XYZ file of C-alpha atoms in Angstrom:
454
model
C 116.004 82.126 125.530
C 114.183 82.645 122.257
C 110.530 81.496 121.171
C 109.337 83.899 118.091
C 106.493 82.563 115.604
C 107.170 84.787 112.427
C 103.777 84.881 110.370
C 103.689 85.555 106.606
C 100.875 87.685 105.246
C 99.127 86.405 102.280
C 99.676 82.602 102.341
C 98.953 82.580 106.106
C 102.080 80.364 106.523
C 104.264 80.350 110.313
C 107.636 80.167 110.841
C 109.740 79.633 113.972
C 112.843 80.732 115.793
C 113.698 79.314 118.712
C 117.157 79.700 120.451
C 119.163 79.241 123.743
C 121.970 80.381 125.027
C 124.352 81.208 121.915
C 122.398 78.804 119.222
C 119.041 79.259 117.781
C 117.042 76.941 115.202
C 114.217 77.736 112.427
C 111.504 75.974 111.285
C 110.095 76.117 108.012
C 112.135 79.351 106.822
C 110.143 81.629 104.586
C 112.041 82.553 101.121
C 112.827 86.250 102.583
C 114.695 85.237 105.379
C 115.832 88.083 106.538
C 113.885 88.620 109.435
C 115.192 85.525 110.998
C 119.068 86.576 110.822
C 118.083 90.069 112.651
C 116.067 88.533 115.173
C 118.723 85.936 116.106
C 121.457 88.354 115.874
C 119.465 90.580 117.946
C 119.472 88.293 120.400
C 123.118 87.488 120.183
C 122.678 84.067 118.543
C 123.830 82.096 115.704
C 121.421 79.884 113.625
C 122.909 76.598 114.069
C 120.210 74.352 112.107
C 117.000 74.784 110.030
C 114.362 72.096 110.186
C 111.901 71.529 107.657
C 108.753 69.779 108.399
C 107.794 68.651 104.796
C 108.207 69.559 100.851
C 105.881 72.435 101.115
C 103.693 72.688 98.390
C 102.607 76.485 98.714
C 105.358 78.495 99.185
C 109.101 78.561 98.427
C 111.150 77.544 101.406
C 113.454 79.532 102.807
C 116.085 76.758 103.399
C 118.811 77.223 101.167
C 118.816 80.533 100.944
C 119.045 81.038 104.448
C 122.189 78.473 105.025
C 123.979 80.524 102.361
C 123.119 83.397 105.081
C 123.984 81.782 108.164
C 126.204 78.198 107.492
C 123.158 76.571 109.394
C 123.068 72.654 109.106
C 119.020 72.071 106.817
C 117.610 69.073 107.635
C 114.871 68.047 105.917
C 111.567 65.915 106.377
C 110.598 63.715 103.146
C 113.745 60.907 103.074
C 111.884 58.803 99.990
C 112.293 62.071 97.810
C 115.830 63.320 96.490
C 116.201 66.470 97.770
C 119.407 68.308 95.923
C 120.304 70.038 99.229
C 120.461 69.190 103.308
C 120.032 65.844 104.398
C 117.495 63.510 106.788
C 116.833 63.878 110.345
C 115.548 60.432 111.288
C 112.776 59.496 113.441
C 113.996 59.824 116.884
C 116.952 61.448 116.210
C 117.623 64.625 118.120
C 119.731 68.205 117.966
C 120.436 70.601 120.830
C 120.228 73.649 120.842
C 121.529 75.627 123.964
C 119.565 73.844 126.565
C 116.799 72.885 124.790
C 116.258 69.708 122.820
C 114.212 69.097 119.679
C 113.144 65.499 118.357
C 112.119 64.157 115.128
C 108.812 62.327 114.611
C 107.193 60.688 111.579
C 103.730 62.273 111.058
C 103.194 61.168 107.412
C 99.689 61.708 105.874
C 99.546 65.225 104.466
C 102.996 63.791 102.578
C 104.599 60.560 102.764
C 107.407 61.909 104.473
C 105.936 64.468 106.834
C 107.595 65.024 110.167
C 107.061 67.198 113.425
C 109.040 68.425 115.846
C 109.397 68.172 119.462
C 110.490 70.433 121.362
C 111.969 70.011 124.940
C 112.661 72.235 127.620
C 115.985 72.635 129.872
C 114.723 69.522 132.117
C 113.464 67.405 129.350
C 109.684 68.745 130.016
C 107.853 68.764 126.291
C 107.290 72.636 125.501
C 105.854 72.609 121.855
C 104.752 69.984 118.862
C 105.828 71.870 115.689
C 103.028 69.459 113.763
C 103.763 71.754 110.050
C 100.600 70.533 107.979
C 99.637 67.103 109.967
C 97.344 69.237 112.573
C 96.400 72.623 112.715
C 94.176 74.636 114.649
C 90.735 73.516 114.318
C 91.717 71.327 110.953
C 93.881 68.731 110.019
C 96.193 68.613 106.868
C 95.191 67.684 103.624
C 95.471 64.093 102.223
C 94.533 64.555 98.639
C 98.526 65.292 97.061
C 98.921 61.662 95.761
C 96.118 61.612 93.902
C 92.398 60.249 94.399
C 93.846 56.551 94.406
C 95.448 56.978 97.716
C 93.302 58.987 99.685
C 92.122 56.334 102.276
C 96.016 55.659 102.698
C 97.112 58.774 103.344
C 94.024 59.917 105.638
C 94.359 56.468 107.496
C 98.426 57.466 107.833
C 97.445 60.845 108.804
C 95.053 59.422 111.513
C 98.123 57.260 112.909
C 100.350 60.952 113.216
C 97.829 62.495 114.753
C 97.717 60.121 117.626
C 101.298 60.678 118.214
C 100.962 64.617 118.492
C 98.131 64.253 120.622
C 99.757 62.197 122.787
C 101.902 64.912 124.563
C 100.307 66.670 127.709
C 97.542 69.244 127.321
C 99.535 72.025 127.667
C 102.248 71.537 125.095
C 101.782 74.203 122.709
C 100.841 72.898 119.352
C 102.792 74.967 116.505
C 101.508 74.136 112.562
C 103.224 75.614 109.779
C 99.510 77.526 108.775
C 96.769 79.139 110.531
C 93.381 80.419 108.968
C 93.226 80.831 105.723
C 95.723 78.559 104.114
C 95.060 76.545 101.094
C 96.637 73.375 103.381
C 93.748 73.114 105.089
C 90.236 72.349 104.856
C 88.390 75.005 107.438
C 91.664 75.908 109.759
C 90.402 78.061 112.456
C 91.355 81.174 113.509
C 93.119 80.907 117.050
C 95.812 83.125 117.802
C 97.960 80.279 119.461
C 96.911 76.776 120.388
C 97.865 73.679 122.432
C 97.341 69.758 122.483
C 94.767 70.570 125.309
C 92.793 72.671 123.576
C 92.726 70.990 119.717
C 91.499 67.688 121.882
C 88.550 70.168 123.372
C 87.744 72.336 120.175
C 89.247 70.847 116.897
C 86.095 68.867 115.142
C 88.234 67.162 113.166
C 89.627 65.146 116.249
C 85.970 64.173 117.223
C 85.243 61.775 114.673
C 85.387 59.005 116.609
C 88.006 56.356 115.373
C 89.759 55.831 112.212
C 87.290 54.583 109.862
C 85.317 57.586 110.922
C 88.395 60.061 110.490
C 89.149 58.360 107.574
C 85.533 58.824 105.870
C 85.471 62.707 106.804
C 88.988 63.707 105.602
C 89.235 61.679 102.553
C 88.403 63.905 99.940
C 90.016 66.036 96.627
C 90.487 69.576 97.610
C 91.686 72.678 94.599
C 94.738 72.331 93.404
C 96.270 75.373 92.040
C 98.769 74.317 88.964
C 101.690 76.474 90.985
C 101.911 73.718 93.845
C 103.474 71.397 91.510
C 105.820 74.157 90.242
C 106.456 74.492 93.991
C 107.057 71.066 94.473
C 109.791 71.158 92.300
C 111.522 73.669 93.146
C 111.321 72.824 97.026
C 113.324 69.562 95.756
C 116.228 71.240 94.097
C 116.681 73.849 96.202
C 115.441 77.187 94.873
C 117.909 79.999 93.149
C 118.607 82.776 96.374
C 116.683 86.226 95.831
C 120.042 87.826 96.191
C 121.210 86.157 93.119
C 118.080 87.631 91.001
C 117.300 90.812 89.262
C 114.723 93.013 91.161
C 111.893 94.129 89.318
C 112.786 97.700 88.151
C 110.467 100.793 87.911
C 109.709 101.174 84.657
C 107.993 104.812 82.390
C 105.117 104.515 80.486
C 107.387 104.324 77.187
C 109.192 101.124 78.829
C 106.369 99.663 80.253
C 104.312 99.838 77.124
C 107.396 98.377 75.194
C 107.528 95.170 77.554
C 104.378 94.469 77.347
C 104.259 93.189 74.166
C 105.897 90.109 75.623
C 104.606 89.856 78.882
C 101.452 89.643 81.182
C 100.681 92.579 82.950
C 99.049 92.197 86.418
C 97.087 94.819 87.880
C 97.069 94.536 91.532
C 94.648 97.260 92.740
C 91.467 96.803 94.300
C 88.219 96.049 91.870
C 87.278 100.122 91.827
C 91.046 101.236 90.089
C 91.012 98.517 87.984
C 87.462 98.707 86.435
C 87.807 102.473 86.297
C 90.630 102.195 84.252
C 93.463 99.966 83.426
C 96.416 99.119 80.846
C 94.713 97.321 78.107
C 95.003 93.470 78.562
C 95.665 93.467 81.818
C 94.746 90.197 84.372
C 93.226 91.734 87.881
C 93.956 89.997 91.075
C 94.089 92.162 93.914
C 97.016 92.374 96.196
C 96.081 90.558 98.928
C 94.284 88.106 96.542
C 97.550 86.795 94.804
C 98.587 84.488 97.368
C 94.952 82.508 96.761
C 94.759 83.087 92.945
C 97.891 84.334 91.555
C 98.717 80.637 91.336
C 95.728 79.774 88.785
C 96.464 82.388 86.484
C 100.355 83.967 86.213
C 102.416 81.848 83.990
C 105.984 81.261 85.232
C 107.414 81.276 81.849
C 106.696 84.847 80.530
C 107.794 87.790 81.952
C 105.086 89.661 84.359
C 104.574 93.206 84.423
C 102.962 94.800 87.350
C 100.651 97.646 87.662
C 99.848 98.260 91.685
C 99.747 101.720 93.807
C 101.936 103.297 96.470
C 103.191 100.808 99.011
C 101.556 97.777 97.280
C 103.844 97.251 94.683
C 106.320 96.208 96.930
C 103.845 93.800 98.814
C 102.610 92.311 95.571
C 106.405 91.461 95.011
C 106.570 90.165 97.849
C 104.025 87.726 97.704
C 105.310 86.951 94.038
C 108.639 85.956 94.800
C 107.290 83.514 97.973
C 105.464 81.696 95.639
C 108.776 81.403 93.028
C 107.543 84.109 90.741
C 110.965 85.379 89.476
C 110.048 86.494 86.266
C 108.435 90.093 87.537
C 110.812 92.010 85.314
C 108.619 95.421 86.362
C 106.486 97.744 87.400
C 104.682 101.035 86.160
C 106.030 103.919 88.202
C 103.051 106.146 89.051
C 100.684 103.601 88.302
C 97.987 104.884 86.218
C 98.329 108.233 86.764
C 101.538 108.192 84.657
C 100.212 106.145 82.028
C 97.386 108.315 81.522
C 99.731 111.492 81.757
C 101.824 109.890 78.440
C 99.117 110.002 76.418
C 97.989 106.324 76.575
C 94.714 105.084 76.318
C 93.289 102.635 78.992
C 90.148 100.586 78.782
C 87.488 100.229 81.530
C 85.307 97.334 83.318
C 81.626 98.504 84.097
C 80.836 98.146 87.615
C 77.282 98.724 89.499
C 75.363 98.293 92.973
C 72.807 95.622 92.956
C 69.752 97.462 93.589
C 68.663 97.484 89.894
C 69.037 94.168 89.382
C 67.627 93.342 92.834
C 64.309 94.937 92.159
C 64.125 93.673 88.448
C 64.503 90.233 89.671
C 62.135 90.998 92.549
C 59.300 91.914 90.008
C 60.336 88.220 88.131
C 62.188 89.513 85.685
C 64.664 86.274 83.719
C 66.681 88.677 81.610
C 69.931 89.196 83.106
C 72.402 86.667 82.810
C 74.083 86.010 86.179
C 77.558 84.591 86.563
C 78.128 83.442 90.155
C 81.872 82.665 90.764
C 82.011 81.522 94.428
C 82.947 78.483 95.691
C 80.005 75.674 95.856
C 80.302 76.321 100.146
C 79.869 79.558 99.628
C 76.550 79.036 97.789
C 75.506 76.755 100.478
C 76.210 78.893 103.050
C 75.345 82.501 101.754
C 72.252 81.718 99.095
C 71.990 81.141 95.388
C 70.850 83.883 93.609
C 68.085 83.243 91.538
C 68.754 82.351 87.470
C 72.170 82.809 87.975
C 74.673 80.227 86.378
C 77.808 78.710 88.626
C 81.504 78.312 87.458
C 83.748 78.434 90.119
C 86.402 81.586 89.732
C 89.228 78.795 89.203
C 87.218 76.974 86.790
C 86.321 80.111 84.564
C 89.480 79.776 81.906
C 88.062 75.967 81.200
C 84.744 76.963 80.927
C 84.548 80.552 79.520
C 82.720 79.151 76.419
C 79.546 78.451 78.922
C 79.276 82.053 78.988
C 77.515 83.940 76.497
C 79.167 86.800 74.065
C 76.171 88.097 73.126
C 74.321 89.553 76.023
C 75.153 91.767 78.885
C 76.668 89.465 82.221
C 76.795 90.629 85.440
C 79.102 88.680 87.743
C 78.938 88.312 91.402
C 81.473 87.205 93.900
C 81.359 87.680 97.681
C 82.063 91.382 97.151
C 83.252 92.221 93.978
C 86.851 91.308 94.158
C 87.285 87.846 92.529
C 84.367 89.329 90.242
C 86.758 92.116 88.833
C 89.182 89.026 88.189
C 86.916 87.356 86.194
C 85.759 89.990 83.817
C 89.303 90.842 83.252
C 90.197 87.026 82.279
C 86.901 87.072 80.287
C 87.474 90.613 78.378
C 91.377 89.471 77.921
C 89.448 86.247 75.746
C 86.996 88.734 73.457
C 84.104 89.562 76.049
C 83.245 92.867 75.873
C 78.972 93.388 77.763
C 80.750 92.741 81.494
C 79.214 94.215 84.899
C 80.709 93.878 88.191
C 78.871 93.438 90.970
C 80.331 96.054 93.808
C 79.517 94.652 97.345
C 78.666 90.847 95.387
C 76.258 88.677 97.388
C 77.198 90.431 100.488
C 75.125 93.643 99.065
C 72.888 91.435 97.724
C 71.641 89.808 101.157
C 72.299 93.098 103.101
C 69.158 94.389 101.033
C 67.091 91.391 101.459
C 66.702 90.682 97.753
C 65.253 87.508 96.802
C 67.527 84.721 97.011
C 66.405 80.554 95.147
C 65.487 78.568 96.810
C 66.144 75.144 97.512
């Protein structure tokens, strides 16, 4: 017997294999399937089906290009959409696989088609709810993806699924397609593994105390990065298999320098590399940061060039291609080093510790101009620094004009990360005076310097 959750780095999304006897089953398939073939072969086990729980909006599913792997059967969730591949597994309905027996169940409410899956053990005793983006661990899914006009529906339909999940006994392992961190979620906590019992007992989003209340609480518009509907899309038609597509090649200085007339280049080191120096141009977004705001800012129609060190480049692929980025058409071998070893010039982001502003703002100084791009919770929850001007890091490339040309800004983040992204989208539109906060607001309060307040 088989049981493996497979988690994906970056976009925080689960996966599952489960198998018996000679057959196995996956849910919600991650674009690089790989891992799941192995496993089940491994094991001595064929993958007989593939179950989707929903059209995910987040990531490219695996689906398709796994069948082509395997000849497993996909059956799909949404049956109001046309999908151009698999077909429906109705409510009720039921495969076997081995021993074991998994059931279909309509949980609508994060989508209109939404379904979990139930899973059954050799003597018909319920082992797990796979509940994909209905209920997670200490959160429950999103309602906001049809628009503002049917958010009471769709949390009052969400309410309805949840009472069927929670139905099952206490200790019936509860398996989501996210855990902490995911963009599907509101607050989704960070519990290793979790069961009906213990959502019922912990999850504060189960605690609201009937459907109006539930309703109220979860009813609300959440960020939508413009990629989802890109990943909408292609989670319809069936997206083209990596195997089929060109890998992004290592490219010299000379070649690199060449593409990038044509292309974005994305610099995926940390805040320090990039603002010490950097290929002219260049957007900066972190490695592990692209999952969370790659989607804002990479285009999917122009070729991206990558600039990232050592073992990150192929990680920042990686993450890329699970979001349907197939347009990397390269990277810089060497990274900087060889770009500065051809001759080329690079351009730098100035970056400081807070102290100096700190104590100029502790003798009531007003003369810096303070860009705060943290999310409005964050502000709530960490402190608003004094005279210092909120646009949200997403927000920034709608409302760069708010920001002044003409004197020095220094920008603060949590820790200096999301602020290195912003400078490099603001000195990529003509802004040259730009300071980066290293350590952000968590340097800031680690110092005790004055924070506004309310």
């Amino acid at each position: 017997m088989l049981f493996k959750r497979v988690e994906s780095e970056g976009i925080a999304h689960y996966s599952y294999l489960v198998g018996d006897k000679n057959e196995a089953v996956v849910i919600d398939p991650r674009r690089d399937c790989d891992v799941y073939v192995k496993m089940s072969e491994k094991q001595g086990m064929s993958i007989r089906y593939i179950l989707e729980t929903h059209r995910h909006e987040d990531f490219i599913v695996g689906s398709v290009e796994l069948s082509a792997k395997t000849g497993a059967d996909i059956l799909h969730a949404d049956g109001h959409l046309e999908y151009g591949y698999g077909k429906i597994l109705a409510e009720g309905k039921r495969i076997s696989v081995g021993r074991l027996g998994i059931e279909a169940i309509d949980t609508p409410g994060h989508t209109l088609g939404s379904k979990s899956y139930v899973l059954y053990g050799p003597e018909g005793e319920t082992w797990a709810v796979f509940s994909g983006d209905a209920l997670f661990a200490g959160d429950v899914g999103r309602t906001d993806f049809m628009g503002r006009d049917r958010l009471e529906e769709m949390s009052g339909l969400l309410y309805e699924s949840i009472q069927k999940i929670i139905g099952h006994d206490d200790g019936t392992l509860l398996c989501p397609a996210h855990g902490a961190g995911s963009v599907c979620g509101d607050s989704i906590a960070d519990r290793v593994w979790t069961t009906i019992g213990l959502e019922r007992k912990l999850n504060p989003k189960l605690k609201h105390g009937g459907k109006e209340r539930f309703v109220s609480a979860t009813a609300k518009m959440l960020d939508y990065p413009p990629y989802f509907r890109m990943m909408e899309e292609r989670n319809l038609v069936g997206t083209p298999r990596l195997t089929e597509m060109p890998s992004p090649r290592s490219m010299s200085p000379k070649e690199f320098k060449y593409a990038s007339k044509d292309s974005i280049i994305l610099d995926a080191r940390t805040e320090l590399g990039f603002g010490s120096a950097h290929v002219p141009g260049s957007i900066s977004i972190w490695a592990d940061g692209i999952p969370s705001f790659g989607g804002w800012f990479l285009p999917y129609d122009r070729d991206i060039l990558l600039v990232a060190d050592g073992m990150e480049v192929q990680k920042t692929i990686r993450y890329l291609a699970r979001m349907g980025y197939d347009n990397i058409k390269g990277y810089l071998v060497k990274a900087m080093l060889s770009w500065h070893m051809a001759g080329n010039a690079s351009e730098g982001i100035i970056t400081k510790t807070v102290q100096d502003l700190c104590k100029s703002i502790d003798n009531g100084s007003e003369d810096a101009w303070i860009l705060d791009v943290r999310g409005d919770e964050e502000i709530a929850r960490e402190g608003k620094l004094p005279y210092s001007h909120h646009i949200h890091i997403t927000d920034l490339p709608e409302r760069k004009n708010e920001v002044p040309k003409d004197r020095e800004v220094h920008i603060f983040c949590g820790s200096g990360l999301r602020s290195m992204t912003a400078a490099s989208l603001l000195k990529r539109e003509g802004w040259k005076d730009l300071v980066v906060m290293l350590g952000g607001i968590t340097s800031w309060n680690s110092l005790t310097c004055p924070l506004e307040e309310d």
